[in-house]
Amino acid sequence: MSFILGITGGIGSGKSAATQWFESQGITVIDADIVAREIVEPGQPSLQAIQQSFGDWVLLEDGNLNRRALREYIFQFPEARQTLEKITHPAIRQSIIQQLQQAKSPYVILVSPLLFETNQHELVHHTLLIDADEQIQLQRASQRDGQNEEQIRKIIAAQMSRTQKQQLANDTVLNDGLLEHLHLQLKPLHLKYLQRAEQVF
Ligand code: ADP
């Protein structure tokens, strides 16, 4: 299997900005957030399993998952999260593995906001943290999503701490300046990963 790089970082740290640059260099990127949505699309076994476990109310009239209702239910009954994750996590993992195997670029990237939290780092050979301080995260994410800072703060609080991620990651890039500065830091890493990809696994 080719070299797999895991990219993580808190909300608004610049994961997408970083992966867009890697994609511009011809590297295939698998996004765990996208996979998580794909596996609950209508017709997917995970959506049927969720419906069976929770009831028909989890579906909208058009057959799509009623995310808001499910989110509110989990907020009310926190133990339901485990039931849900028992269905979704193995399916997400399976789909990620499949997509990583199908990738054709010199190396492949798995980007996930919860790479360490959900043990997805087990699926990669090397990890890169896109790092930014909380004030910058708040500013960027609230501008991007139009969410208020309080909501972003809650998301940051639910994610693993910045220091912990810094300790776990193999490489760290501080994204606290211009986008050009981010790209300048990514370039030597990309060259290093290309070299790693040439080694036999
Ligand atoms: P993440 O994917 O980690 O949540 P994004 O890459 O989407 O974060 O970045 C959040 C927002 O901040 C986006 O609108 C992005 O364009 C912007 N952004 C990211 N890095 C920079 C930077 N170095 N300078 C200016 N804007 C940035």
PDB file of N, CA, C and O in Angstrom, residues 2 14 18 64 98 101 108 151 173 179 199:
ATOM      1  N   SER A   2       0.415   2.264  -0.676  1.00  0.00           N
ATOM      2  CA  SER A   2       1.252   3.464  -0.771  1.00  0.00           C
ATOM      3  C   SER A   2       1.245   4.233   0.562  1.00  0.00           C
ATOM      4  O   SER A   2       0.461   3.937   1.456  1.00  0.00           O
ATOM      5  N   GLY A  14      -7.303  25.223   9.461  1.00  0.00           N
ATOM      6  CA  GLY A  14      -6.814  25.333   8.084  1.00  0.00           C
ATOM      7  C   GLY A  14      -6.578  23.993   7.409  1.00  0.00           C
ATOM      8  O   GLY A  14      -5.803  23.904   6.462  1.00  0.00           O
ATOM      9  N   ALA A  18      -5.011  23.468   3.709  1.00  0.00           N
ATOM     10  CA  ALA A  18      -3.818  22.643   3.491  1.00  0.00           C
ATOM     11  C   ALA A  18      -4.090  21.549   2.459  1.00  0.00           C
ATOM     12  O   ALA A  18      -3.309  21.365   1.522  1.00  0.00           O
ATOM     13  N   ASN A  64     -33.843  11.088   3.409  1.00  0.00           N
ATOM     14  CA  ASN A  64     -32.531  11.441   3.951  1.00  0.00           C
ATOM     15  C   ASN A  64     -32.548  11.409   5.477  1.00  0.00           C
ATOM     16  O   ASN A  64     -33.611  11.491   6.094  1.00  0.00           O
ATOM     17  N   GLN A  98     -11.167   1.411   1.918  1.00  0.00           N
ATOM     18  CA  GLN A  98     -11.421   1.107   0.510  1.00  0.00           C
ATOM     19  C   GLN A  98     -10.964   2.263  -0.396  1.00  0.00           C
ATOM     20  O   GLN A  98     -10.281   2.047  -1.400  1.00  0.00           O
ATOM     21  N   GLN A 101      -7.210   2.587  -0.575  1.00  0.00           N
ATOM     22  CA  GLN A 101      -6.621   1.540  -1.424  1.00  0.00           C
ATOM     23  C   GLN A 101      -6.779   1.849  -2.901  1.00  0.00           C
ATOM     24  O   GLN A 101      -5.947   1.479  -3.716  1.00  0.00           O
ATOM     25  N   VAL A 108      -1.150   9.253  -0.423  1.00  0.00           N
ATOM     26  CA  VAL A 108      -2.567   9.577  -0.228  1.00  0.00           C
ATOM     27  C   VAL A 108      -2.741  10.283   1.109  1.00  0.00           C
ATOM     28  O   VAL A 108      -2.009  10.005   2.066  1.00  0.00           O
ATOM     29  N   GLN A 151     -20.795  28.793  19.677  1.00  0.00           N
ATOM     30  CA  GLN A 151     -20.930  27.450  19.086  1.00  0.00           C
ATOM     31  C   GLN A 151     -19.562  26.886  18.719  1.00  0.00           C
ATOM     32  O   GLN A 151     -19.288  25.709  18.935  1.00  0.00           O
ATOM     33  N   VAL A 173       2.428  22.108  11.458  1.00  0.00           N
ATOM     34  CA  VAL A 173       2.584  23.361  10.722  1.00  0.00           C
ATOM     35  C   VAL A 173       1.712  24.391  11.407  1.00  0.00           C
ATOM     36  O   VAL A 173       0.533  24.145  11.663  1.00  0.00           O
ATOM     37  N   LEU A 179      -1.889  32.703   3.683  1.00  0.00           N
ATOM     38  CA  LEU A 179      -1.988  31.397   3.026  1.00  0.00           C
ATOM     39  C   LEU A 179      -0.671  31.025   2.345  1.00  0.00           C
ATOM     40  O   LEU A 179      -0.262  29.868   2.354  1.00  0.00           O
ATOM     41  N   GLN A 199       9.818   4.702  -0.759  1.00  0.00           N
ATOM     42  CA  GLN A 199      10.323   3.570  -0.002  1.00  0.00           C
ATOM     43  C   GLN A 199       9.273   2.464  -0.032  1.00  0.00           C
ATOM     44  O   GLN A 199       8.087   2.715  -0.115  1.00  0.00           O
TER      45      GLN A 199
END
